[in-house]
Structure formats: C-alpha cells, structure tokens
XYZ file of C-alpha atoms in Angstrom:
617
model
C 26.585 -15.918 -4.109
C 25.880 -12.927 -1.837
C 22.036 -13.022 -1.871
C 20.491 -11.657 1.334
C 16.722 -12.098 0.975
C 16.475 -15.573 2.571
C 18.709 -14.662 5.566
C 15.932 -13.804 8.076
C 14.147 -17.130 7.436
C 17.169 -19.335 8.227
C 17.804 -21.289 11.413
C 20.938 -20.370 13.362
C 23.181 -23.204 12.148
C 22.163 -22.719 8.533
C 22.622 -18.937 8.907
C 26.183 -19.244 10.240
C 27.115 -21.809 7.589
C 25.791 -19.471 4.908
C 27.919 -16.609 6.337
C 31.023 -18.819 6.389
C 30.351 -19.666 2.711
C 30.036 -15.971 1.805
C 33.219 -15.085 3.710
C 35.112 -17.870 1.882
C 33.748 -16.710 -1.481
C 34.737 -13.111 -0.630
C 38.268 -14.218 0.304
C 38.571 -16.189 -2.976
C 37.631 -13.006 -4.904
C 40.155 -10.951 -2.915
C 42.948 -13.487 -3.689
C 41.953 -14.170 -7.326
C 41.696 -10.467 -8.192
C 44.682 -9.467 -6.031
C 42.612 -6.788 -4.349
C 44.378 -4.187 -2.241
C 43.527 -3.973 1.467
C 41.389 -0.899 0.738
C 39.470 -2.701 -2.055
C 38.983 -5.798 0.123
C 37.529 -3.535 2.857
C 34.955 -2.138 0.410
C 34.072 -5.653 -0.819
C 33.381 -6.759 2.764
C 31.250 -3.660 3.306
C 29.087 -4.378 0.239
C 28.719 -8.066 1.053
C 26.893 -6.531 4.013
C 26.881 -9.371 6.476
C 28.524 -9.325 9.914
C 31.186 -12.071 9.961
C 34.287 -13.213 11.801
C 36.369 -11.447 9.135
C 35.245 -8.032 10.512
C 37.080 -8.691 13.791
C 40.063 -10.407 12.188
C 40.787 -7.451 9.871
C 39.276 -4.673 11.971
C 40.557 -5.459 15.474
C 43.019 -8.399 15.670
C 45.419 -7.234 12.932
C 45.357 -3.472 13.857
C 46.017 -4.315 17.506
C 49.113 -6.354 16.628
C 50.247 -3.573 14.288
C 49.792 -0.970 17.009
C 50.959 -2.883 20.093
C 53.375 -5.555 18.810
C 57.182 -5.222 18.614
C 58.849 -5.401 15.175
C 59.750 -9.034 15.880
C 56.149 -9.894 16.868
C 54.772 -8.166 13.786
C 57.171 -10.130 11.576
C 55.954 -13.395 13.082
C 52.195 -12.840 13.372
C 51.134 -10.390 10.663
C 52.054 -12.562 7.605
C 50.089 -15.475 9.119
C 47.075 -13.241 9.814
C 47.188 -11.379 6.495
C 47.235 -14.644 4.541
C 44.487 -15.933 6.875
C 46.610 -18.922 7.900
C 45.410 -18.041 11.370
C 42.092 -16.303 12.227
C 42.035 -13.941 15.152
C 39.542 -12.172 17.403
C 39.771 -9.475 20.083
C 38.994 -10.888 23.525
C 38.673 -7.999 25.921
C 35.080 -7.827 27.240
C 34.117 -10.234 30.007
C 30.848 -11.452 31.498
C 31.318 -9.114 34.478
C 33.223 -6.164 32.921
C 32.927 -4.218 29.660
C 33.510 -0.466 29.915
C 35.816 -0.702 32.943
C 38.864 -2.330 31.326
C 40.909 -1.948 34.518
C 38.326 -4.153 36.265
C 38.936 -7.157 33.995
C 39.557 -10.361 35.986
C 41.373 -12.723 33.594
C 44.979 -13.134 34.791
C 48.278 -13.725 33.030
C 50.844 -14.748 35.645
C 54.526 -14.935 34.716
C 56.326 -18.192 35.557
C 60.113 -17.447 35.432
C 60.964 -21.190 35.750
C 59.494 -21.980 32.331
C 59.609 -18.454 30.774
C 55.835 -18.621 30.228
C 52.648 -16.808 31.128
C 49.839 -18.785 32.741
C 46.502 -17.399 31.482
C 43.603 -18.193 33.790
C 39.904 -17.367 34.388
C 39.661 -17.291 38.177
C 35.867 -16.619 38.388
C 32.707 -17.151 36.357
C 32.510 -13.386 35.675
C 36.080 -13.447 34.277
C 34.824 -15.489 31.272
C 35.458 -13.619 28.028
C 31.997 -12.842 26.678
C 30.947 -11.170 23.359
C 34.064 -11.211 21.145
C 32.909 -11.650 17.520
C 34.406 -14.612 15.675
C 35.348 -16.274 18.963
C 32.356 -18.637 19.258
C 33.118 -21.059 16.440
C 35.751 -19.765 14.038
C 38.837 -18.037 15.512
C 42.015 -20.054 15.912
C 43.702 -17.325 17.975
C 42.621 -14.517 20.276
C 44.203 -11.334 21.472
C 43.340 -11.753 25.148
C 43.392 -8.795 27.548
C 44.406 -9.920 31.026
C 45.848 -8.629 34.319
C 49.640 -8.938 34.147
C 50.936 -10.476 37.356
C 54.699 -10.691 37.931
C 56.214 -11.694 41.259
C 52.768 -11.610 42.857
C 52.217 -7.956 41.843
C 49.628 -6.520 39.446
C 51.124 -4.443 36.569
C 48.067 -3.298 34.602
C 45.978 -4.922 31.818
C 47.874 -6.067 28.733
C 47.257 -7.969 25.480
C 48.424 -11.593 24.939
C 48.190 -13.716 21.799
C 46.703 -17.080 22.760
C 46.013 -20.002 20.413
C 42.518 -21.397 21.088
C 42.022 -24.183 18.598
C 44.104 -26.820 16.821
C 45.212 -25.822 13.325
C 44.719 -29.477 12.315
C 41.171 -30.370 13.389
C 39.951 -27.020 14.893
C 39.196 -28.638 18.265
C 39.749 -26.467 21.406
C 43.208 -26.864 22.921
C 43.680 -28.269 26.447
C 42.531 -25.847 29.164
C 40.297 -23.903 26.748
C 36.498 -23.876 27.053
C 34.928 -21.979 24.168
C 31.489 -21.639 22.525
C 28.814 -19.260 21.250
C 26.796 -17.001 23.619
C 23.481 -17.551 21.849
C 20.947 -15.689 19.753
C 20.887 -11.924 19.660
C 18.275 -9.269 18.804
C 16.557 -9.554 15.395
C 16.039 -11.991 12.527
C 19.249 -12.754 10.682
C 20.872 -9.453 11.628
C 23.894 -9.907 13.917
C 23.162 -13.600 14.357
C 25.503 -14.229 11.407
C 28.301 -13.473 13.883
C 29.553 -16.115 16.315
C 29.967 -13.951 19.422
C 31.699 -16.189 21.914
C 32.378 -17.201 25.504
C 35.882 -18.262 26.531
C 37.388 -19.641 29.738
C 41.020 -20.512 30.527
C 42.174 -23.169 32.953
C 45.852 -22.404 33.566
C 46.754 -22.173 29.861
C 50.502 -21.687 29.267
C 51.833 -19.461 26.507
C 55.467 -18.413 25.680
C 56.592 -15.089 27.198
C 57.032 -13.543 23.740
C 53.249 -13.771 23.111
C 52.564 -10.766 25.318
C 52.367 -7.698 23.015
C 55.456 -5.814 24.139
C 55.753 -2.625 22.099
C 55.131 -0.454 25.199
C 55.755 -2.668 28.229
C 58.182 -5.608 28.315
C 58.646 -8.485 30.729
C 62.192 -9.888 30.697
C 63.217 -13.541 31.170
C 64.144 -12.685 34.758
C 60.685 -11.243 35.425
C 61.683 -7.553 35.241
C 59.125 -5.021 33.965
C 60.655 -2.617 31.435
C 59.001 0.356 29.769
C 60.174 0.817 26.204
C 60.888 4.268 24.839
C 57.606 4.027 22.930
C 55.072 6.202 24.788
C 51.968 4.624 26.325
C 49.841 7.204 24.529
C 50.361 5.269 21.279
C 47.465 3.047 22.298
C 45.223 6.124 22.029
C 46.163 6.381 18.350
C 44.461 3.048 17.657
C 41.400 4.157 19.603
C 41.123 7.394 17.615
C 41.313 5.288 14.421
C 38.620 2.816 15.441
C 36.236 5.555 16.582
C 36.755 7.498 13.395
C 35.635 4.441 11.400
C 32.559 4.066 13.655
C 31.510 7.682 12.901
C 31.944 7.012 9.166
C 29.818 3.848 9.575
C 27.118 5.831 11.351
C 26.818 8.052 8.297
C 26.558 4.973 6.017
C 23.870 3.292 8.150
C 21.787 6.426 8.606
C 22.011 7.302 4.915
C 20.754 3.823 3.996
C 17.702 4.167 6.261
C 17.011 7.700 5.041
C 17.339 6.564 1.385
C 14.669 3.848 1.974
C 12.305 6.164 3.882
C 12.675 9.062 1.404
C 12.077 6.948 -1.698
C 9.102 5.183 -0.158
C 7.638 8.497 1.075
C 7.602 9.641 -2.570
C 5.972 6.376 -3.756
C 3.344 6.158 -1.002
C 0.164 8.207 -1.419
C -2.449 8.656 1.291
C -5.457 11.021 1.736
C -5.950 14.346 0.008
C -7.553 13.130 -3.227
C -9.395 15.930 -5.056
C -12.236 15.072 -7.465
C -11.080 11.461 -7.739
C -7.507 12.497 -8.627
C -4.402 10.903 -7.102
C -3.918 11.113 -3.350
C -1.109 13.203 -1.812
C 2.445 11.829 -1.731
C 3.327 11.200 1.918
C 6.563 13.169 1.455
C 4.521 16.334 0.904
C 3.098 16.368 4.426
C 4.945 18.743 6.766
C 4.761 16.169 9.547
C 6.671 13.719 7.354
C 9.193 16.368 6.268
C 9.866 17.582 9.806
C 10.832 14.020 10.864
C 12.577 12.864 7.678
C 14.580 15.856 6.411
C 16.553 16.441 9.612
C 17.698 12.786 9.397
C 18.736 13.356 5.762
C 20.692 16.419 6.892
C 22.248 14.395 9.757
C 23.471 11.709 7.336
C 25.369 14.391 5.407
C 26.587 16.064 8.603
C 27.986 12.778 9.934
C 29.683 12.095 6.630
C 31.519 15.409 6.761
C 32.513 15.134 10.416
C 33.711 11.581 9.592
C 35.933 12.997 6.815
C 37.326 15.553 9.279
C 38.032 12.804 11.847
C 40.073 10.979 9.205
C 42.194 14.083 8.913
C 42.436 14.350 12.716
C 43.641 10.743 12.942
C 46.415 11.395 10.397
C 47.362 14.549 12.292
C 47.544 12.642 15.628
C 49.555 9.890 13.965
C 52.137 12.379 12.616
C 52.371 14.151 15.988
C 52.837 10.812 17.828
C 55.683 9.941 15.469
C 57.313 13.284 16.393
C 56.694 12.650 20.147
C 54.190 15.517 20.295
C 51.304 14.509 22.604
C 49.856 18.001 23.147
C 46.659 17.407 21.131
C 46.057 13.837 22.332
C 43.649 14.479 25.270
C 41.557 16.759 23.068
C 41.550 14.275 20.112
C 40.648 11.418 22.477
C 37.737 13.353 24.079
C 36.550 14.585 20.673
C 36.451 11.121 19.053
C 34.811 9.600 22.169
C 32.067 12.253 22.095
C 31.485 12.048 18.359
C 31.296 8.235 18.451
C 28.626 8.607 21.147
C 26.371 11.250 19.594
C 26.556 9.934 16.010
C 25.760 6.301 16.913
C 22.897 7.301 19.261
C 21.381 9.578 16.603
C 21.789 6.879 13.953
C 20.179 4.114 15.998
C 17.240 6.393 16.829
C 17.149 7.634 13.242
C 16.891 4.146 11.686
C 13.925 3.384 13.971
C 12.322 6.728 13.048
C 12.729 5.826 9.355
C 10.908 2.543 10.010
C 8.003 4.469 11.532
C 8.084 6.935 8.610
C 7.371 3.955 6.342
C 4.136 3.108 8.192
C 3.042 -0.535 8.518
C 5.156 -1.790 5.612
C 8.292 -0.565 7.406
C 7.693 -3.394 9.906
C 8.159 -6.023 7.187
C 11.630 -7.584 7.161
C 11.614 -7.032 3.386
C 11.623 -3.249 3.994
C 15.259 -3.720 5.049
C 14.775 -1.505 8.101
C 14.263 -4.055 10.925
C 17.493 -5.865 9.988
C 19.410 -2.626 9.487
C 18.277 -1.526 12.958
C 19.118 -4.848 14.618
C 22.566 -4.963 13.038
C 23.336 -1.335 13.854
C 22.249 -0.817 17.454
C 25.163 -2.624 19.143
C 27.276 0.350 17.966
C 25.779 2.307 20.891
C 27.565 -0.099 23.259
C 30.708 -1.471 21.630
C 33.975 0.481 21.676
C 32.648 2.434 24.649
C 29.119 2.694 26.045
C 27.686 5.958 24.765
C 26.859 7.437 28.180
C 30.219 6.395 29.670
C 31.941 8.088 26.708
C 30.023 11.335 27.288
C 31.166 11.267 30.918
C 34.780 11.004 29.680
C 34.158 14.078 27.503
C 32.689 15.840 30.519
C 35.849 15.226 32.571
C 37.863 16.791 29.771
C 35.485 19.796 29.494
C 35.504 20.416 33.246
C 39.319 20.242 33.291
C 39.482 22.660 30.328
C 37.200 25.146 32.093
C 39.195 24.898 35.363
C 42.473 25.654 33.530
C 41.180 28.618 31.479
C 43.114 31.109 33.605
C 46.545 29.755 32.605
C 46.173 27.278 29.728
C 44.975 28.055 26.211
C 42.343 25.556 25.044
C 43.140 23.834 21.720
C 41.349 22.188 18.803
C 37.622 21.720 19.190
C 37.685 23.466 22.610
C 39.415 26.635 21.267
C 36.092 28.505 21.580
C 36.380 28.181 25.361
C 39.181 30.737 25.144
C 36.514 33.338 24.346
C 34.415 32.272 27.303
C 33.995 35.808 28.732
C 32.274 37.187 25.583
C 30.318 33.940 25.059
C 28.915 34.246 28.584
C 27.936 37.913 28.082
C 26.778 38.433 24.500
C 23.283 37.186 23.706
C 21.756 36.376 20.334
C 21.206 39.346 17.972
C 18.967 37.610 15.388
C 15.760 39.603 14.776
C 14.165 37.927 11.731
C 13.662 34.354 10.495
C 16.142 35.054 7.642
C 18.662 36.229 10.257
C 19.169 32.568 11.096
C 20.603 31.914 7.610
C 23.946 33.152 8.807
C 26.739 30.708 9.625
C 28.258 33.141 12.174
C 24.987 33.384 14.088
C 24.577 29.604 14.105
C 28.096 28.859 15.336
C 27.895 31.561 18.005
C 24.595 30.130 19.287
C 26.075 26.624 19.605
C 29.347 27.926 21.126
C 27.483 30.018 23.736
C 25.229 27.097 24.688
C 28.181 24.693 25.085
C 30.384 27.191 26.957
C 27.602 28.289 29.335
C 26.597 24.698 30.132
C 30.223 23.627 30.756
C 30.901 26.707 32.988
C 27.653 26.087 34.874
C 28.721 22.506 35.601
C 32.138 23.739 36.693
C 30.551 26.179 39.193
C 28.261 23.506 40.626
C 31.157 21.069 40.974
C 33.232 23.668 42.864
C 30.673 23.580 45.672
C 31.483 19.945 46.497
C 34.272 19.209 48.955
C 34.959 15.908 47.201
C 35.180 16.438 43.394
C 34.428 12.739 42.666
C 31.254 12.909 44.737
C 30.229 16.027 42.827
C 30.931 14.383 39.491
C 28.742 11.404 40.378
C 25.929 13.624 41.665
C 25.982 15.949 38.609
C 26.611 13.225 36.006
C 23.285 13.760 34.174
C 23.976 17.497 33.782
C 27.528 16.754 32.680
C 26.273 14.419 29.965
C 24.065 17.212 28.610
C 26.992 19.612 28.582
C 29.047 17.023 26.621
C 26.248 16.615 24.064
C 26.146 20.405 23.558
C 29.935 20.454 22.955
C 29.824 17.513 20.502
C 26.864 18.938 18.554
C 28.851 22.176 18.183
C 31.688 20.164 16.594
C 29.368 18.556 14.037
C 27.693 21.876 13.164
C 30.981 23.759 12.828
C 32.581 21.007 10.676
C 29.548 21.070 8.341
C 29.944 24.852 8.017
C 33.726 24.475 7.427
C 33.038 21.938 4.693
C 30.909 24.543 2.900
C 33.856 26.972 2.806
C 35.597 24.503 0.457
C 35.254 24.536 -3.290
C 32.344 22.152 -4.096
C 31.810 21.458 -7.815
C 28.439 20.808 -9.535
C 25.668 23.218 -10.419
C 23.632 24.140 -7.313
C 25.302 21.437 -5.198
C 26.889 23.841 -2.694
C 23.606 25.752 -2.295
C 21.730 22.534 -1.574
C 24.313 21.471 1.010
C 23.940 24.891 2.652
C 20.218 24.239 2.968
C 20.926 20.846 4.584
C 23.465 22.452 6.921
C 20.881 24.986 8.150
C 18.282 22.230 8.476
C 20.659 20.231 10.661
C 21.632 23.177 12.869
C 18.149 24.657 13.282
C 16.581 21.257 13.911
C 19.050 20.742 16.813
C 18.364 24.253 18.051
C 14.624 23.550 18.015
C 15.008 20.120 19.612
C 17.256 21.422 22.387
C 15.740 24.887 22.712
C 15.431 24.333 26.464
C 19.272 24.552 26.676
C 19.416 27.721 24.576
C 16.647 29.388 26.587
C 17.800 28.225 30.018
C 21.343 29.529 29.444
C 19.746 32.890 28.568
C 21.360 33.081 25.124
C 18.058 33.045 23.223
C 14.684 34.665 23.821
C 11.518 32.631 23.190
C 10.840 34.909 20.159
C 14.237 34.114 18.615
C 13.685 30.368 19.158
C 10.324 30.738 17.442
C 11.935 32.558 14.486
C 14.449 29.708 14.113
C 11.561 27.233 13.876
C 9.802 29.429 11.255
C 13.008 29.396 9.184
C 13.318 25.623 9.608
C 9.826 25.128 8.210
C 10.692 27.211 5.159
C 13.865 25.233 4.607
C 11.899 21.941 4.414
C 10.157 23.284 1.307
C 13.595 23.883 -0.255
C 14.744 20.319 0.496
C 11.585 18.732 -0.918
C 12.269 19.132 -4.712
C 15.742 17.629 -4.316
C 15.025 15.024 -1.625
C 15.153 12.050 -4.000
C 18.333 13.173 -5.779
C 19.954 13.842 -2.404
C 19.444 10.173 -1.438
C 20.243 8.888 -4.943
C 23.633 10.602 -4.586
C 24.611 8.064 -1.890
C 24.751 5.710 -4.896
C 23.561 2.591 -3.079
C 22.712 -0.445 -5.185
C 19.422 -2.274 -4.583
C 21.434 -5.264 -3.354
C 23.241 -3.175 -0.723
C 20.035 -1.417 0.426
C 18.255 -4.781 0.655
C 14.851 -3.062 0.710
C 11.758 -3.473 -1.407
C 10.440 -0.107 -0.119
C 13.702 1.631 -1.109
C 14.000 0.172 -4.623
C 15.600 2.543 -7.135
C 12.800 1.991 -9.660
C 10.027 2.677 -7.130
C 8.211 -0.549 -8.151
C 7.214 -1.253 -4.550
C 3.748 -2.868 -4.517
C 4.230 -5.601 -7.175
C 7.538 -6.589 -5.563
C 6.042 -6.725 -2.037
C 3.322 -8.987 -3.349
C 5.852 -11.179 -5.173
C 8.078 -11.441 -2.078
C 5.202 -12.553 0.168
C 4.748 -15.740 -1.898
C 8.393 -16.659 -1.398
C 7.907 -17.075 2.337
C 8.286 -20.750 3.395
C 4.805 -20.675 4.986
C 3.387 -20.300 1.485
C 4.971 -23.529 0.218
C 1.622 -25.224 0.788
C -1.988 -24.059 1.086
C -2.654 -26.088 4.238
C -0.057 -25.325 6.857
C 1.809 -28.043 8.736
C 0.048 -28.431 12.075
C -3.457 -27.583 10.854
C -4.791 -31.142 11.027
C -3.251 -31.701 14.468
C -4.150 -28.484 16.243
C -6.658 -26.351 14.347
C -9.053 -28.907 12.865
C -9.924 -30.420 16.287
C -11.042 -26.926 17.447
C -13.120 -26.370 14.318
C -14.701 -29.833 14.594
C -15.238 -29.426 18.358
C -13.117 -32.515 18.956
C -10.379 -30.988 21.120
C -10.912 -33.658 23.786
C -10.060 -36.486 21.436
C -7.089 -34.704 19.750
C -3.463 -35.743 20.389
C -2.599 -32.675 22.502
C-alpha cells in the first residue's frame, strides 16, 4: 500500500491521486488501530511522502490550539481532529514571504453585518505556496491585514472555508488551484501547493483567531490578558521539529553513502586481489565522516531544543518572558544552520556515491529534492541569521549592565575571551572538551564584538546593519555552531549505556568540532585566537580521528535503525546486495516494456534510412 519505487515515473495527476490513496489508507490505520497522536505522527513519518496531512496536523491544528480562544478551540478542533474538515496554513503570498508585516491580503470589519470581508486587492496578494491548498483543503487559516474603522491593526489569522463540504467545489468569491510542478521527480510534487485569491469573501466575526487580540461587535480592538509573546511559543515548537527533521534527513543520506562506500571497490588491487573499499580512502573519509558526526550532533541539539521548548512553555504559563528573546534567537539560528548543512550534506552524499548516486533508485535525488525547501520555509535561512545577529549585537551592547542568559551566557566572560589565546601545543591537546568549547566561545565572542565596534561607527544603526549584514551573518553562524558543539559535549556528560558507546560518541564529537574548526579556520586565525601551527595540529588530530571512526562506521549508521522501505535506496540496502538489485530495477523502467521504443519508426528510422525528407515531421 505504501510502495515508493514507482513514484518518480508517475505523471502529476497520477502521483497526487496515489498520495491521496496513501493518506486515506494511513488514516484508516490510525482510526482502526486507535493510534495516539504521537503514534500517528510516526506512521506519517514512515509513510515518507509529503501530503496535505502534514499541514493539517503540523500547522493548521497547532495554530488553532495556540491562537484560538477556548470557545474557538471547542468548535474547530473536534472537526479538524476527526478530519471532518481539512485545513491548511495560508500565510505566504506571491509578493511576500519572510516579511509577514508586508502581507497584502485584507480582512476588513463590517459592523453592520458583524462580519469580516476578506479580499485580495492585488495580484501579488494572492496566497501562494501553502501545502494542501491546491486541491484538497476545505478550510484555510488565512493571515491578513486587520482593518477596523479604516485603520490597520496588524496581521492576524482568520479561519476561512474555501470549498463546499458537499461537492468540494470552491465557494463564491474564492479562486483556488495548484501552483505547478516543483523541483525533482516525484519528490515534493506529491503535495498540492496552492494559489488562492479572495473577492470580498465574508466570514463571521468569530472566525478571527482571538486568543490575543479581539474585535468586538461594535468594532473595538481589545487586547486579552494573554501576552502576545505566546505566538513565539508556537514558533519555537515548529523550529525545534525542523531541527529534529534535519537530523533524520541527514542521517538517511549518510546511512546510504556509508553503506555504499563499504560495498563499492575501486583501484588498489594487489596481485589480482580485491580492489580497495572506497570507504578506506582518506578523501572519502574526510567528506563522509564529518557528515556522520553532524547527523549525531543535530540529533542531540534537537533533543535539547525539545527541553528548551518545554521550559519556555512552563515559563510562559507563569508569565515569565525573560528567556523568550534568547530562545527565539537560538531556535531561529539552529533552524538555519542545521537545514543548510543538511541540504548541502545530502548533495555531498550523492557525490560520495559516484555515478550511481545520480540514479533515482539511489534514493538521494528524491531525498534532496524533498528536503531542500526546508532552507526557505519557516524563515529563509539568511534572514533568520540576520535576526540572530540583531540579538547578538543587542546582547553585546548591553554587557555593561545586563547579564546575558542561556546560550549567550559565555558573553558575560567577554573580557577573558578577548584576551586569552589558545594554549594547545600538541595534536592530542585538541582532545579536550574545555579547549574545544573555549575556542568556539572565543571565536563567537570576538566576531560579535568586532561587528558591534564596526556598527558603532555608523551614525544610522540601520544603515550600518545593512552595510555589515554579510559580516553579521558570519558572526551568527559562529554563535550557532558553538551551541551545537557545546550541546554535543554536554550530552557526553550524561550516563550513556552500552559497551564503548560513549567513547565512540566522544570520537564523533571531536570529529564534528575539529572539522568545523578546520573548515572555518579563517575565523579562528583572523580573530587571533589560534596560530597557524595550532590550526595545523587540529587538522592532524582530525585525520587520526577518521581512522577511529572507520571500524565502526557501518554500525554507527545501522544504529539509526532505518528500514529499507524508509531509506528507499538500492545503494543503501541493509544486506549490501547492490549490483544485482540495480540491474533488476533497471528492467522495471517503463521504457523497457518493449525492445523497440515508441517513436522509433516515426523519428529515428527515417534518419537511419536517409528518408528524413519524406517522414511525417
């Protein structure tokens, strides 16, 4: 029922119909087996096909839970949870994505009828991209400019019915459809990303989500006693799941590339013996093993973010907002660096598999095509790093009178971090968690302070921020990488069962940290923290560590415990039986249904017979 092999060969209509069938079968299993919400989430993950259900459960329902009043939740959540209505999240427009305040769709209050009039005043105000909108959703959570008494009162969410619950046709005033094919074969084309326009569509006043801001019958704007910051709680949650997903996607790619690197042999045959396994070449190890270490690093930082979300949630309930700006900046930055590294890492894994990695049956092209939108959705990765930079610059400017908290606590020791340089004198000296953390703290602190000093020279801070934005992004990356490295090291302070498991994770932790240090050594050298000799010693140690990863590389990827169905890769098969299965799969391609291809007699034979002039072209 959930077979994936034929997906890349299907036409768009057939592909979407197949996805709708799988989603229905999945829902039947959820109902029949009375699965909990958590179990249903795992089932959808392992079905492994983007579908309208992702947005219904992942965005529409959580937004109502987070932003609806008790009354609204009572009305809408039972309908959504039983799937009697299907919802999507309509925020992004043709002309605006990252800049939510720039959205153009309007919701104008009409006190005569106690309704909002939702309208798309321009072409660029068309909703564009929401998943599930194109062909399936019956309702949308529409973000629009609230206009009351001719005045603009910010962007808010409104529940709008789009299609009839009888025959699924669009309701009056609604123009809706699919935005067309996206990158890749199969891949994200199983999702009906949509376009939506409103022509003065009327909805009852109580369909504006009013947990934070209310509009009364008389057209008065009231702020409830629920703080606006609550909305940030939802954002922290969504970004935490994206970091966890980055770890899953990268670990899949690394699992395929590692297994295939052990199967593939090339060159190095002695006296007619077997050739060398590709995984034994240092060039392969130096590209592959840091990605393996990154997959573990992202998993651990994802676990920590789960804790951070729970902490933020408890504090919000107690009206404590002190950690919110830091939690918001931290999740924004981690979403950015983990998704960028994962997208690049999947593509690197494809290259690590040589020519066969380019086959759709390797699983890597589809994994890449499905994953890369993560660099853009829920905040463009560069825009997010600029948000982190604003927070860092503010933290630096307040150091004299405000103690930095959470992941910026190290900034409180800025004086010593600016002065003390690296003391490592041997390659082994780098196998010291304290030395690693100090190196990353000093780099991040020095880069942030440097940006602060440069900004101070501008009369207009905003002008300075725009001019220095590329430097600010680099400072944000340094700060976020420090978080991932320090959370990996903190994880290793815990009790980790299993013989030799903790030692192996320590090796991976050093690989991750020293790989970053080598990759970004320009930062460490330019800030004056490292000497060229110390940077060279770190690289020597990194090379030694690769030899320690090698004997356990396969078991390290086996421990992700991915089934062959979930991996969807002939190269990454658990049994290593790659070549016979590649050969077998080739014959299943529709082109091989016949020996003489359709079109040969019309277009090729005339060329061969020198009769092109008389052919039916």
